[in-house]
mmCIF file of C-alpha atoms in Angstrom:
data_model
loop_
_atom_site.group_PDB
_atom_site.id
_atom_site.type_symbol
_atom_site.label_atom_id
_atom_site.label_comp_id
_atom_site.label_asym_id
_atom_site.label_seq_id
_atom_site.Cartn_x
_atom_site.Cartn_y
_atom_site.Cartn_z
ATOM 1 C CA MET S 1 -7.738 2.575 55.318
ATOM 2 C CA ARG S 2 -9.480 3.458 58.569
ATOM 3 C CA THR S 3 -8.143 2.219 61.835
ATOM 4 C CA LEU S 4 -10.214 0.032 64.156
ATOM 5 C CA LEU S 5 -10.688 3.030 66.430
ATOM 6 C CA GLN S 6 -12.007 5.161 63.619
ATOM 7 C CA ARG S 7 -14.459 2.466 62.526
ATOM 8 C CA PHE S 8 -15.402 1.891 66.133
ATOM 9 C CA GLU S 9 -16.250 5.479 66.891
ATOM 10 C CA ASN S 10 -18.641 5.674 63.994
ATOM 11 C CA LYS S 11 -20.845 2.799 65.320
ATOM 12 C CA TYR S 12 -22.048 3.876 68.724
ATOM 13 C CA THR S 13 -24.118 6.805 70.079
ATOM 14 C CA PRO S 14 -23.936 8.187 73.586
ATOM 15 C CA GLU S 15 -27.177 7.941 75.585
ATOM 16 C CA PRO S 16 -27.293 11.054 77.794
ATOM 17 C CA ASN S 17 -29.449 9.710 80.684
ATOM 18 C CA SER S 18 -27.543 6.569 81.437
ATOM 19 C CA GLY S 19 -24.028 7.413 80.109
ATOM 20 C CA CYS S 20 -24.109 4.239 77.925
ATOM 21 C CA TRP S 21 -22.554 4.313 74.543
ATOM 22 C CA LEU S 22 -25.119 2.355 72.586
ATOM 23 C CA TRP S 23 -23.866 0.190 69.784
ATOM 24 C CA VAL S 24 -25.889 0.929 66.743
ATOM 25 C CA ALA S 25 -24.112 -1.226 64.148
ATOM 26 C CA SER S 26 -24.362 -4.933 63.577
ATOM 27 C CA GLY S 27 -24.774 -7.502 66.336
ATOM 28 C CA ASP S 28 -27.073 -10.053 67.857
ATOM 29 C CA ARG S 29 -27.468 -9.829 71.584
ATOM 30 C CA TYR S 30 -24.202 -7.967 71.824
ATOM 31 C CA GLY S 31 -22.847 -5.606 69.151
ATOM 32 C CA SER S 32 -20.032 -6.786 66.993
ATOM 33 C CA ILE S 33 -17.388 -5.374 64.752
ATOM 34 C CA ALA S 34 -14.827 -6.794 62.374
ATOM 35 C CA LYS S 35 -11.284 -7.175 63.874
ATOM 36 C CA GLU S 36 -8.295 -5.576 62.195
ATOM 37 C CA ASP S 37 -8.100 -8.519 59.771
ATOM 38 C CA GLY S 38 -11.445 -7.388 58.420
ATOM 39 C CA ARG S 39 -12.968 -10.847 58.440
ATOM 40 C CA THR S 40 -13.305 -12.023 62.046
ATOM 41 C CA LEU S 41 -16.096 -10.509 64.182
ATOM 42 C CA GLU S 42 -15.494 -9.681 67.830
ATOM 43 C CA ALA S 43 -17.980 -8.398 70.470
ATOM 44 C CA ALA S 44 -18.056 -4.670 70.375
ATOM 45 C CA HIS S 45 -17.711 -4.362 74.151
ATOM 46 C CA ARG S 46 -14.440 -6.434 74.091
ATOM 47 C CA VAL S 47 -13.142 -4.179 71.363
ATOM 48 C CA ALA S 48 -14.031 -1.131 73.447
ATOM 49 C CA TRP S 49 -12.015 -2.573 76.336
ATOM 50 C CA ARG S 50 -9.024 -3.257 74.119
ATOM 51 C CA LEU S 51 -9.163 0.126 72.559
ATOM 52 C CA PHE S 52 -9.559 2.186 75.719
ATOM 53 C CA CYS S 53 -8.240 0.050 78.526
ATOM 54 C CA GLY S 54 -5.740 -2.432 77.097
ATOM 55 C CA ALA S 55 -5.363 -6.107 76.667
ATOM 56 C CA ILE S 56 -7.853 -8.726 77.935
ATOM 57 C CA PRO S 57 -5.891 -11.420 79.806
ATOM 58 C CA ASP S 58 -6.629 -14.977 78.928
ATOM 59 C CA GLY S 59 -9.570 -16.485 80.876
ATOM 60 C CA LEU S 60 -11.177 -13.148 81.603
ATOM 61 C CA ASN S 61 -14.475 -11.726 80.306
ATOM 62 C CA VAL S 62 -15.555 -8.078 79.786
ATOM 63 C CA LEU S 63 -18.529 -7.491 81.983
ATOM 64 C CA HIS S 64 -21.048 -4.624 82.081
ATOM 65 C CA THR S 65 -21.812 -2.613 85.230
ATOM 66 C CA CYS S 66 -24.843 -1.120 83.570
ATOM 67 C CA ASP S 67 -26.165 -4.488 82.342
ATOM 68 C CA VAL S 68 -26.851 -3.053 78.868
ATOM 69 C CA THR S 69 -25.458 -5.564 76.372
ATOM 70 C CA TYR S 70 -25.160 -3.068 73.639
ATOM 71 C CA CYS S 71 -23.170 -0.571 75.827
ATOM 72 C CA VAL S 72 -19.587 -0.024 74.767
ATOM 73 C CA ASN S 73 -18.652 2.723 77.179
ATOM 74 C CA PRO S 74 -15.367 1.613 78.768
ATOM 75 C CA ARG S 75 -16.418 3.352 82.019
ATOM 76 C CA HIS S 76 -19.275 0.826 82.179
ATOM 77 C CA LEU S 77 -17.070 -2.198 81.679
ATOM 78 C CA PHE S 78 -14.910 -4.284 83.955
ATOM 79 C CA LEU S 79 -12.828 -7.455 83.749
ATOM 80 C CA GLY S 80 -13.910 -10.686 85.481
ATOM 81 C CA THR S 81 -14.029 -14.386 85.338
ATOM 82 C CA GLN S 82 -17.016 -16.384 84.256
ATOM 83 C CA ALA S 83 -17.651 -16.986 88.019
ATOM 84 C CA ASP S 84 -17.645 -13.192 88.487
ATOM 85 C CA ASN S 85 -20.109 -12.925 85.743
ATOM 86 C CA VAL S 86 -22.430 -15.540 87.186
ATOM 87 C CA ALA S 87 -22.196 -13.922 90.661
ATOM 88 C CA ASP S 88 -22.882 -10.504 89.180
ATOM 89 C CA MET S 89 -25.947 -11.891 87.344
ATOM 90 C CA ALA S 90 -27.245 -13.620 90.491
ATOM 91 C CA ARG S 91 -26.541 -10.458 92.711
ATOM 92 C CA LYS S 92 -28.528 -8.310 90.273
ATOM 93 C CA ARG S 93 -31.228 -10.966 90.031
ATOM 94 C CA ARG S 94 -30.776 -11.269 86.270
ATOM 95 C CA HIS S 95 -30.510 -15.077 86.236
ATOM 96 C CA ARG S 96 -33.161 -17.146 84.664
ATOM 97 C CA ALA S 97 -35.149 -17.689 87.808
ATOM 98 C CA HIS S 98 -36.158 -14.016 87.692
ATOM 99 C CA ARG S 99 -37.374 -14.369 84.100
ATOM 100 C CA GLY S 100 -39.899 -17.168 84.619
ATOM 101 C CA TRP S 101 -37.509 -20.024 83.925
ATOM 102 C CA PRO S 102 -37.655 -23.439 85.664
ATOM 103 C CA LEU S 103 -38.566 -23.645 89.329
ATOM 104 C CA SER S 104 -35.293 -25.168 90.263
ATOM 105 C CA TRP S 105 -33.636 -21.896 89.409
ATOM 106 C CA GLN S 106 -36.234 -19.900 91.349
ATOM 107 C CA LYS S 107 -35.308 -21.713 94.478
ATOM 108 C CA LEU S 108 -31.833 -20.298 94.506
ATOM 109 C CA SER S 109 -30.905 -16.901 95.944
ATOM 110 C CA SER S 110 -27.760 -15.048 94.922
ATOM 111 C CA ALA S 111 -26.076 -16.297 98.126
ATOM 112 C CA ASP S 112 -27.049 -19.949 97.200
ATOM 113 C CA MET S 113 -25.657 -19.605 93.756
ATOM 114 C CA GLN S 114 -22.360 -18.366 95.171
ATOM 115 C CA THR S 115 -22.330 -21.197 97.719
ATOM 116 C CA ILE S 116 -22.901 -23.801 95.011
ATOM 117 C CA ILE S 117 -20.209 -22.280 92.735
ATOM 118 C CA LYS S 118 -17.637 -22.390 95.600
ATOM 119 C CA ALA S 119 -18.780 -25.736 97.216
ATOM 120 C CA ASP S 120 -16.522 -28.746 97.085
ATOM 121 C CA GLY S 121 -17.969 -32.292 97.231
ATOM 122 C CA ARG S 122 -20.344 -34.458 95.274
ATOM 123 C CA HIS S 123 -22.875 -32.603 93.244
ATOM 124 C CA ARG S 124 -25.699 -34.851 94.586
ATOM 125 C CA GLU S 125 -24.869 -33.857 98.108
ATOM 126 C CA ILE S 126 -24.786 -30.170 97.259
ATOM 127 C CA ALA S 127 -28.034 -30.506 95.414
ATOM 128 C CA ASN S 128 -29.745 -32.127 98.356
ATOM 129 C CA LEU S 129 -28.681 -29.203 100.617
ATOM 130 C CA PHE S 130 -30.497 -26.745 98.127
ATOM 131 C CA GLY S 131 -33.435 -28.849 97.085
ATOM 132 C CA VAL S 132 -32.344 -28.882 93.433
ATOM 133 C CA THR S 133 -31.073 -31.591 91.057
ATOM 134 C CA ARG S 134 -27.559 -32.828 90.660
ATOM 135 C CA ALA S 135 -27.825 -31.681 87.030
ATOM 136 C CA ARG S 136 -28.720 -28.162 88.097
ATOM 137 C CA VAL S 137 -25.600 -28.094 90.354
ATOM 138 C CA SER S 138 -23.485 -29.226 87.531
ATOM 139 C CA GLN S 139 -24.943 -26.701 85.148
ATOM 140 C CA ILE S 140 -24.262 -23.821 87.619
ATOM 141 C CA LYS S 141 -20.694 -24.937 88.214
ATOM 142 C CA ARG S 142 -20.039 -25.307 84.480
ATOM 143 C CA ALA S 143 -21.493 -21.865 83.785
ATOM 144 C CA ALA S 144 -19.254 -20.421 86.438
ATOM 145 C CA GLN S 145 -16.185 -21.996 84.817
ATOM 146 C CA GLY S 146 -17.184 -20.737 81.376
ATOM 147 C CA ARG S 147 -17.954 -24.118 79.876
#
């Protein structure tokens, strides 16, 4: 029986220009591989982290520095909270506002998103400061908390 590492190493191919290890096996938006039990699927980039870097502490995500969801190169991965993920997305202008989504997202800069995530107080008051809806503030805060 092959180990998880052996199975993993047969499912990616190095991309010489970017340094990404591109997952070529199964997966949807992210690659996936069966865990050691052979039944449960896990995101391939999370498996890469566990195999090459160690355990993933509860509450942390495995994030991509390269922004290539199929990349499993552990040098392109880092641990962070959902808030870190949202901040990274906003800083790199990958949030929905920059893909033609609703105008209320387009009004928000990366700094605005971070301020909203960290802001205390009533969501309606925060929304009024940024010219968005209370629901949008709630959505941003929930996303940052991983809910």
